[in-house]
XYZ file of C-alpha atoms in Angstrom:
591
model
C 42.691 -13.406 6.380
C 42.333 -15.284 3.559
C 43.934 -15.344 0.126
C 44.924 -16.850 -2.948
C 48.261 -17.386 -4.589
C 49.084 -16.829 -8.469
C 52.036 -18.064 -9.383
C 54.328 -16.149 -11.790
C 53.119 -17.744 -14.577
C 49.235 -16.754 -13.495
C 50.156 -13.547 -13.619
C 51.614 -13.382 -16.847
C 48.742 -15.838 -18.345
C 46.021 -12.687 -16.873
C 44.874 -10.678 -20.358
C 43.255 -7.520 -20.505
C 39.781 -7.200 -19.043
C 38.139 -10.248 -17.434
C 40.168 -13.550 -15.899
C 38.049 -15.781 -13.805
C 39.898 -17.470 -11.493
C 39.555 -21.180 -8.705
C 41.745 -20.543 -6.213
C 43.667 -24.547 -6.026
C 43.496 -24.361 -2.615
C 40.152 -23.900 -1.346
C 38.909 -24.342 -4.209
C 37.335 -20.444 -4.050
C 36.579 -18.713 -7.355
C 37.732 -14.944 -8.049
C 37.578 -12.435 -10.678
C 40.402 -10.301 -11.630
C 40.444 -7.287 -13.945
C 43.231 -6.069 -15.797
C 43.595 -3.134 -17.892
C 47.187 -0.826 -18.546
C 48.783 -3.421 -15.567
C 46.363 -2.726 -12.999
C 44.771 -4.924 -11.479
C 41.197 -5.356 -9.251
C 40.173 -7.985 -8.124
C 37.185 -9.304 -5.917
C 35.066 -12.655 -5.256
C 33.015 -14.065 -7.849
C 30.178 -14.084 -5.349
C 27.193 -11.457 -6.039
C 26.498 -9.141 -2.964
C 22.702 -9.519 -3.464
C 22.219 -13.149 -2.358
C 25.569 -15.015 -3.456
C 25.244 -16.326 -6.535
C 28.045 -17.033 -8.744
C 29.007 -14.582 -12.188
C 29.595 -15.950 -15.529
C 30.353 -14.009 -18.772
C 28.147 -11.468 -19.822
C 27.097 -12.134 -23.937
C 25.736 -9.147 -23.973
C 28.646 -7.221 -22.778
C 30.186 -5.642 -25.674
C 33.864 -3.764 -23.764
C 34.516 -6.492 -21.821
C 33.817 -5.270 -18.040
C 30.669 -6.663 -17.236
C 29.636 -10.208 -15.649
C 26.275 -11.214 -15.087
C 25.238 -13.431 -12.216
C 23.823 -16.618 -13.062
C 20.959 -15.713 -9.706
C 19.230 -12.951 -10.434
C 20.941 -11.870 -13.584
C 22.126 -8.996 -11.786
C 25.884 -7.587 -13.315
C 28.916 -6.321 -12.112
C 30.885 -4.328 -13.772
C 34.372 -5.257 -12.754
C 36.368 -2.220 -13.610
C 34.571 -0.094 -11.344
C 33.241 -2.598 -9.346
C 29.269 -0.929 -9.396
C 26.569 -3.460 -9.850
C 25.088 -1.723 -12.787
C 21.540 -3.807 -13.051
C 19.700 -3.362 -11.099
C 21.342 0.424 -10.994
C 22.100 2.249 -7.697
C 21.958 -0.861 -5.714
C 25.705 -2.089 -4.362
C 29.250 -1.830 -4.698
C 31.062 -4.987 -4.898
C 34.008 -5.543 -2.070
C 37.257 -5.326 -3.558
C 40.830 -7.349 -2.485
C 43.971 -6.606 -2.149
C 46.071 -7.086 -5.108
C 49.271 -7.848 -3.439
C 52.294 -8.439 -5.346
C 54.646 -11.196 -3.721
C 58.684 -11.062 -4.164
C 58.217 -13.901 -6.988
C 56.239 -12.012 -9.371
C 53.590 -13.834 -7.722
C 50.027 -12.626 -6.715
C 48.759 -12.528 -3.514
C 44.809 -11.578 -3.320
C 43.573 -11.151 0.639
C 40.258 -10.187 2.026
C 39.825 -7.622 3.966
C 37.573 -9.863 6.585
C 36.027 -10.417 9.519
C 38.300 -11.533 12.750
C 36.095 -14.658 14.309
C 35.120 -12.901 17.722
C 33.376 -15.986 19.164
C 36.967 -16.971 19.303
C 37.716 -14.514 21.862
C 37.902 -16.313 25.533
C 37.626 -19.972 24.365
C 35.869 -22.227 26.454
C 36.892 -25.688 27.051
C 33.486 -27.667 26.735
C 32.404 -29.711 29.923
C 30.066 -32.961 29.903
C 26.277 -31.698 29.977
C 24.154 -33.698 31.929
C 20.804 -35.335 30.880
C 18.312 -32.565 30.256
C 20.256 -30.010 31.448
C 20.492 -28.595 27.876
C 16.928 -29.299 26.017
C 15.545 -27.278 22.801
C 12.123 -27.536 21.729
C 10.390 -25.988 18.676
C 7.612 -24.238 19.007
C 6.495 -22.671 15.850
C 8.267 -20.981 12.234
C 11.427 -19.661 14.241
C 10.576 -20.118 17.808
C 12.657 -22.139 19.459
C 12.624 -22.536 23.177
C 16.133 -23.061 24.890
C 16.483 -24.396 28.847
C 20.397 -23.871 29.254
C 20.747 -25.007 32.902
C 18.815 -22.268 35.112
C 17.990 -19.879 32.379
C 15.146 -19.883 29.428
C 16.032 -18.297 26.288
C 13.621 -18.016 23.808
C 13.673 -17.061 19.929
C 11.960 -14.732 17.398
C 8.461 -15.830 19.212
C 5.303 -15.698 16.713
C 2.994 -17.212 18.399
C -0.448 -15.877 16.886
C -1.455 -13.840 14.478
C -0.927 -13.265 10.821
C 2.678 -11.508 9.659
C 2.959 -9.293 6.620
C -0.284 -7.940 7.081
C -2.379 -10.828 6.104
C -0.087 -12.499 4.204
C 1.500 -15.115 6.465
C 0.514 -17.273 8.667
C 1.466 -20.202 10.979
C 1.547 -23.524 9.131
C 2.169 -25.394 12.649
C 0.122 -25.579 15.637
C 2.003 -23.907 19.004
C 2.411 -26.083 21.710
C -1.000 -25.349 23.927
C 0.924 -23.587 26.561
C 3.837 -21.959 24.067
C 2.158 -18.305 25.777
C 3.107 -19.690 29.191
C 6.174 -20.578 28.075
C 6.563 -16.968 26.454
C 5.545 -15.367 29.690
C 8.090 -17.482 31.622
C 11.103 -16.561 29.843
C 14.397 -15.433 31.091
C 15.608 -13.522 27.822
C 13.734 -13.563 24.387
C 16.598 -13.071 21.332
C 14.633 -11.202 18.344
C 16.711 -11.468 15.261
C 14.852 -8.401 12.724
C 12.659 -6.461 12.532
C 9.911 -8.611 10.242
C 7.230 -9.467 11.611
C 7.061 -13.395 11.157
C 10.181 -12.408 13.910
C 9.509 -9.627 15.824
C 5.042 -10.542 15.899
C 3.503 -7.852 17.476
C 0.306 -9.792 18.356
C 2.290 -11.651 20.596
C 4.304 -9.404 21.789
C 0.992 -7.261 22.909
C -0.081 -10.589 24.852
C 3.429 -10.753 26.209
C 3.365 -7.366 27.531
C -0.572 -7.827 29.727
C 1.969 -10.641 31.386
C 5.283 -9.849 31.467
C 6.445 -6.215 29.940
C 9.962 -6.340 31.649
C 11.061 -9.525 30.513
C 14.603 -8.733 29.162
C 14.642 -8.714 24.999
C 18.251 -8.271 23.508
C 18.443 -7.215 19.783
C 21.312 -6.180 17.243
C 22.148 -2.585 17.027
C 21.071 -2.408 13.745
C 20.780 1.296 11.991
C 17.184 0.801 11.805
C 16.032 -0.231 15.124
C 14.590 -3.478 15.276
C 12.066 -1.600 17.680
C 11.261 1.585 15.313
C 7.541 0.889 15.584
C 7.324 0.422 19.306
C 5.264 3.451 20.313
C 3.044 3.379 16.916
C 2.142 -0.683 18.395
C 1.195 0.724 21.567
C 2.818 -2.249 23.319
C 4.515 -1.920 26.917
C 7.730 -3.760 26.655
C 10.184 -2.021 29.153
C 13.756 -3.791 28.559
C 14.852 -3.909 24.987
C 18.604 -4.279 25.063
C 20.612 -2.833 22.005
C 23.302 -5.011 22.074
C 26.755 -4.266 19.995
C 27.974 -6.479 17.171
C 30.806 -9.498 18.271
C 30.468 -8.956 21.593
C 30.179 -11.681 24.319
C 27.228 -11.208 26.348
C 27.403 -13.204 29.768
C 24.258 -14.187 31.235
C 25.633 -16.362 34.146
C 28.632 -18.198 34.704
C 28.054 -20.951 32.242
C 25.464 -19.250 29.856
C 26.324 -16.307 27.469
C 25.643 -14.975 23.545
C 26.925 -13.488 20.584
C 24.834 -11.327 17.814
C 26.547 -11.110 14.554
C 24.777 -8.794 11.341
C 24.263 -9.402 7.867
C 26.666 -8.533 5.426
C 24.162 -8.408 2.981
C 21.925 -6.532 4.983
C 23.529 -4.933 7.603
C 20.347 -2.434 8.226
C 18.336 -5.014 9.087
C 19.535 -8.883 9.852
C 21.606 -10.375 12.806
C 22.097 -14.021 14.256
C 22.922 -15.195 16.980
C 25.656 -17.784 18.779
C 24.415 -19.049 21.728
C 27.552 -20.599 24.700
C 26.635 -22.845 27.695
C 29.640 -24.415 29.337
C 31.803 -24.126 26.120
C 28.526 -25.786 23.656
C 27.750 -24.006 20.950
C 24.280 -23.597 19.237
C 24.311 -21.268 15.900
C 21.166 -19.927 14.597
C 21.428 -17.760 11.025
C 17.591 -17.239 11.519
C 17.105 -15.375 7.720
C 20.527 -13.816 6.570
C 21.963 -14.845 3.204
C 25.716 -13.536 4.591
C 25.951 -13.171 8.059
C 29.497 -12.503 9.753
C 31.004 -11.843 5.978
C 30.567 -15.495 5.538
C 32.790 -16.321 8.537
C 31.090 -18.585 11.237
C 32.011 -20.800 14.129
C 32.743 -25.197 12.448
C 31.792 -27.635 14.201
C 29.005 -26.093 16.883
C 26.757 -28.623 18.540
C 23.432 -27.386 16.647
C 22.490 -25.238 14.132
C 19.451 -24.137 12.625
C 18.876 -21.987 9.812
C 15.985 -21.018 7.283
C 15.744 -22.976 4.446
C 12.301 -23.013 2.919
C 12.464 -19.787 0.239
C 9.336 -18.013 -0.520
C 9.587 -15.520 1.381
C 9.322 -13.018 -1.565
C 6.759 -11.291 -4.223
C 9.173 -11.726 -6.855
C 7.790 -12.862 -9.037
C 4.452 -14.378 -8.051
C 3.332 -10.952 -7.601
C 4.931 -9.749 -11.116
C 2.668 -10.035 -14.591
C 3.335 -8.471 -18.108
C 5.627 -9.375 -20.309
C 8.522 -12.531 -19.523
C 5.755 -13.602 -16.487
C 3.793 -16.194 -17.327
C 2.901 -19.009 -15.010
C 5.093 -21.194 -16.938
C 8.354 -18.784 -16.571
C 7.216 -17.951 -12.636
C 6.925 -21.828 -12.388
C 10.858 -23.251 -14.137
C 11.919 -20.076 -11.911
C 10.834 -20.987 -8.318
C 11.443 -24.731 -9.087
C 14.756 -23.701 -9.946
C 15.844 -21.202 -7.228
C 14.617 -22.969 -4.465
C 17.090 -26.455 -6.325
C 19.422 -23.683 -5.952
C 18.503 -22.500 -2.454
C 18.658 -26.208 -0.953
C 21.851 -27.275 -1.982
C 22.910 -23.767 -0.999
C 22.104 -24.514 2.386
C 23.374 -28.098 1.939
C 27.069 -27.253 1.084
C 27.405 -24.213 3.799
C 26.140 -27.179 6.233
C 28.502 -29.549 4.639
C 30.948 -26.717 4.822
C 30.432 -25.649 8.949
C 30.204 -29.152 10.203
C 28.100 -28.336 13.156
C 26.978 -32.048 15.252
C 23.188 -31.326 14.497
C 21.409 -29.621 11.881
C 17.907 -28.337 12.195
C 16.110 -26.525 9.332
C 13.496 -23.921 10.264
C 11.789 -20.708 9.878
C 9.895 -21.672 6.480
C 7.277 -22.577 8.403
C 4.682 -20.603 7.044
C 1.928 -20.660 4.865
C -0.391 -18.268 2.756
C -3.222 -19.674 4.361
C -6.313 -16.759 3.099
C -8.661 -18.136 0.942
C -8.068 -15.080 -0.958
C -4.254 -15.701 -1.273
C -4.921 -19.068 -2.599
C -3.212 -18.424 -5.934
C 0.236 -17.471 -4.151
C -0.241 -20.980 -1.582
C -0.791 -22.699 -4.685
C 1.831 -20.969 -6.565
C 4.999 -20.069 -4.563
C 6.166 -23.724 -3.014
C 8.481 -23.721 -0.487
C 11.781 -26.371 -0.028
C 10.807 -29.415 2.287
C 12.449 -29.464 5.274
C 12.900 -33.365 5.111
C 14.599 -33.019 1.435
C 17.219 -30.673 2.850
C 17.795 -33.242 5.566
C 17.924 -35.782 3.146
C 20.742 -34.093 0.461
C 22.660 -33.065 3.747
C 22.591 -36.925 4.656
C 23.549 -37.558 1.759
C 26.698 -35.511 1.189
C 27.930 -35.204 5.092
C 26.246 -38.595 6.539
C 28.205 -37.513 10.321
C 25.851 -34.416 10.486
C 22.642 -35.369 12.829
C 19.357 -33.642 11.334
C 16.434 -32.748 13.791
C 12.943 -32.259 10.924
C 11.122 -30.371 14.006
C 7.522 -31.192 15.115
C 6.132 -28.372 17.619
C 6.326 -29.509 20.861
C 9.259 -31.397 19.644
C 12.897 -31.547 21.942
C 16.096 -32.289 21.705
C 18.134 -33.309 24.334
C 21.944 -31.624 23.905
C 23.928 -33.873 26.212
C 21.873 -37.482 25.185
C 22.561 -35.943 21.295
C 26.227 -35.589 21.291
C 26.339 -39.334 23.581
C 26.852 -41.802 20.613
C 25.048 -43.794 19.399
C 22.181 -40.514 19.949
C 19.105 -42.923 19.069
C 16.834 -41.500 22.151
C 17.898 -37.474 21.593
C 14.503 -35.963 20.271
C 11.238 -36.646 21.608
C 8.606 -36.553 19.013
C 5.092 -34.556 20.586
C 2.332 -36.513 22.335
C 0.684 -38.519 19.520
C -2.434 -37.079 18.010
C -1.144 -33.355 19.049
C -2.041 -31.240 16.139
C 0.979 -30.792 13.800
C -0.665 -28.585 11.555
C -2.835 -25.151 11.823
C -5.959 -25.986 10.730
C -8.178 -22.690 11.351
C -7.029 -19.065 11.512
C -8.526 -16.155 13.302
C -8.401 -13.871 9.573
C -11.619 -11.779 10.560
C -9.468 -10.883 14.047
C -7.045 -9.462 11.700
C -8.439 -8.601 8.149
C -11.011 -6.669 9.745
C -8.608 -4.170 11.774
C -6.471 -3.520 8.705
C -9.730 -2.334 6.796
C -10.669 0.180 9.598
C -8.232 2.211 7.962
C -10.328 2.211 4.573
C -12.627 4.478 6.517
C -10.114 7.005 8.042
C -10.944 11.033 7.653
C -7.152 11.351 5.879
C -8.529 9.996 3.177
C -11.966 11.817 2.124
C -8.937 14.286 1.052
C -7.173 14.036 -2.020
C -4.200 15.915 -0.800
C -2.952 12.629 1.500
C -1.178 11.592 -1.318
C 1.288 14.752 -1.453
C 1.902 14.631 2.244
C 2.261 11.114 2.163
C 5.144 11.025 -1.148
C 6.656 14.098 0.901
C 7.021 12.486 3.778
C 8.629 9.436 2.450
C 11.230 11.666 1.002
C 11.924 9.099 -1.946
C 12.893 11.450 -5.381
C 15.496 12.068 -8.247
C 15.399 9.173 -9.576
C 14.183 8.239 -13.058
C 10.451 7.001 -12.157
C 7.119 6.604 -12.620
C 4.373 5.359 -10.974
C 0.854 4.392 -10.928
C -0.407 3.051 -8.139
C -4.400 1.509 -8.073
C -6.301 0.755 -5.115
C -8.447 -2.611 -5.065
C -10.128 -4.971 -3.772
C -9.158 -8.190 -2.684
C -9.017 -9.666 -6.714
C -6.547 -7.317 -7.231
C -9.515 -5.877 -9.624
C -9.173 -1.625 -9.308
C -12.513 -0.593 -6.987
C -14.612 2.398 -8.885
C -13.852 5.578 -5.600
C -10.637 3.804 -5.724
C -7.283 6.211 -6.014
C -5.434 5.378 -8.783
C -2.673 7.717 -9.052
C 0.699 8.198 -10.753
C 3.880 9.597 -8.502
C 7.117 11.104 -10.794
C 10.079 10.738 -8.267
C 12.122 12.375 -10.810
C 10.845 15.655 -9.588
C 7.782 14.415 -6.855
C 4.807 15.338 -8.607
C 1.769 14.106 -9.437
C 0.768 13.955 -12.683
C -2.544 13.474 -14.092
C -1.280 11.364 -17.418
C 2.274 9.970 -18.170
C 4.567 12.463 -18.652
C 6.017 12.743 -22.637
C 9.526 11.708 -21.969
C 11.231 8.511 -21.999
C 11.075 7.059 -17.930
C 10.883 4.006 -16.624
C 7.172 3.513 -15.393
C 5.827 0.380 -12.310
C 2.045 -0.461 -11.825
C 1.634 -1.235 -8.191
C -1.975 -2.177 -7.238
C -2.636 -2.381 -3.499
C -5.473 -4.028 -1.404
C -7.529 -1.194 -0.572
C -6.824 -2.087 3.469
C -3.999 -3.070 3.559
C -2.363 -0.263 1.881
C -4.313 2.357 3.711
C -3.407 1.081 6.938
C 0.709 0.951 5.361
C -0.054 4.899 5.116
C -2.282 5.884 8.070
C 1.102 4.193 10.694
C 3.861 4.963 8.167
C 4.874 1.654 7.287
C 7.559 -0.001 5.845
C 5.980 -1.611 2.099
C 6.669 -5.219 3.232
C 3.444 -5.626 4.108
C 2.575 -5.138 0.356
C 5.244 -6.935 -1.276
C 6.047 -9.926 0.791
C 2.563 -10.150 2.242
C 1.857 -10.676 -1.358
C -0.863 -7.976 -1.007
C -0.016 -6.366 -4.519
C 0.575 -6.908 -8.049
C 3.045 -5.541 -9.851
C 3.743 -5.025 -13.873
C 7.013 -2.582 -14.703
C 8.046 -1.807 -17.853
C 11.317 -2.033 -18.974
C 11.283 -5.295 -16.807
C 13.975 -3.599 -14.615
C 13.981 -3.893 -10.539
C 14.581 -0.404 -9.346
C 16.524 -1.211 -6.096
C 17.003 2.145 -4.685
C 13.364 3.122 -5.174
C 12.444 -0.565 -2.959
C 14.874 -0.318 -0.689
C 13.411 2.996 0.399
C 10.433 2.348 0.878
C 11.117 -1.446 2.363
C 13.871 -0.209 4.831
C 14.550 3.787 4.538
C 11.249 5.372 5.443
C 11.737 7.723 8.312
C 11.318 6.499 11.443
C 8.405 8.595 13.199
C 5.363 8.057 10.814
C 3.350 10.785 9.538
C 1.429 13.083 10.869
C -1.801 13.240 9.953
C -3.059 15.748 12.290
C -1.050 18.189 10.870
C -2.520 16.911 7.587
C -5.924 17.483 8.689
C -5.320 21.311 10.006
C -4.036 21.927 7.140
C -6.562 21.148 5.040
C -8.895 24.164 4.375
C -12.327 24.179 5.940
C -14.422 24.302 2.622
C -12.755 21.545 0.754
C -13.016 19.549 4.511
C -16.837 20.134 4.018
C -16.916 20.154 -0.674
C -15.168 16.921 -0.593
C -17.204 13.490 -0.703
C -17.591 11.613 2.789
C -17.167 8.187 0.913
C -18.977 5.991 -0.801
C -20.041 2.318 0.215
C -18.294 -0.333 -2.553
C -19.549 -3.682 -3.019
C -17.575 -4.965 0.022
C -19.796 -2.900 2.153
C -16.924 -0.997 2.974
C -17.210 3.058 2.610
C -14.068 4.606 -0.225
C -13.814 7.851 -1.723
C -14.019 9.405 -4.782
C -10.431 10.242 -5.987
């Protein structure tokens, strides 16, 4: 267990209320709250994205602290986050009084599961272990006689139609995928779990072994609906070595911040470790192996609708630009610090090579700037010159044996000159047309789909009124599109805003994407992370419970629209409008 000792003197110097303390041993920061002689303690680290807490100037009774990253607030007397309400509980530390009158703060900590049954590193031959970057978060590892692939997104968009590949995968990427001995998929987001990619794979090799972590929401919750035939999906427990052959094993670890979803992986071959933290915010409670041979992690930022899709109030263009610049810099420093603290021999930033390429998302593409891999690597070089960094290009190959020999001059083979590094065309129409097919679905001819859908979603008893408006590509409401209110307090659908005081959020959604999401019972990540909606809210408060429900907790089985259509009375069916042509040529209905 990690612990901090406070000598007697320090205990006497603790004032009533909030005390910020730093451990002299390792520089870690803690918060200690004292009331009536009783002590409570926690790490000074926000559970949302790891920011540092400071004194909250709006706090009148000396109980809350404010995070410097996204202004979340924590009531230290209860260890509950008060802004946003109903979000997390902070993990408390055990406060143990020592014999000399001092204090010990003890972390209830995850152990280091990779230290079970340790393997001595054996010498590697040239060409025995190679890592080839394909695109985004997709890496191919050759480990002796076995080929392993991470997170294959090789074709089509992610998040409905919001994200497209920045890098052109090597021409033979799909063949490589079909030849893999095993595939690891870290989580259910569509830039890691790409159904268009898996559809091509399943046509050739439906029985390829795929490994995922045992998250509370299954990674493949949508497999049946997707009609992709994969027959060899293995769900493995966290923190346990999975032996593939006598030299190769791997272990999946979960994320502390998003345990329902995010995972990461340690791969070990002949005692050599490769750590891939993927998109985890705090993998394995912040405990990770040091001095691995190769570490890879995300770095770019920009994987959220906030704040580019927000308007009204403080959300001016200059505020957004400042916020994004600041956020990216903080992320860059945090990643550099993490890499420096873990001291891998080689570090590779990946899983951030996406672009908002569709012409209708030009505004997002221009404002949602991302960190550059080269800049992060330069920062690491400066603070930890002993670490070799790799900025990957599609088709570039790292030879681990060569990289571990010094000097490692020839360890990385770049793709042949003249290779197309960046994509210059995407099959927009194919995928956008597919989404837009939902617009004319039978269910949307009946206004009662709204009630049926939100009853299925099952979110209620929460004080929030939401207006949802269907729009065209440019977020202009469609004349005959639906525009409705949902009061989540009692799950009613009023025609105007209730008279009681209430938090209010207005969500404009592109009609094709929204109807596709509704029809298929998909998570709202497609709308929000995919930049397919625009939001304004009064007051400007993040409703964690609402978003968490629609982004991660919707029922796994989709809405039963066949049942819905049976329930719509037949007279209503013939009386309702049959869809009206809008100027974009898509049929749409009166609400």
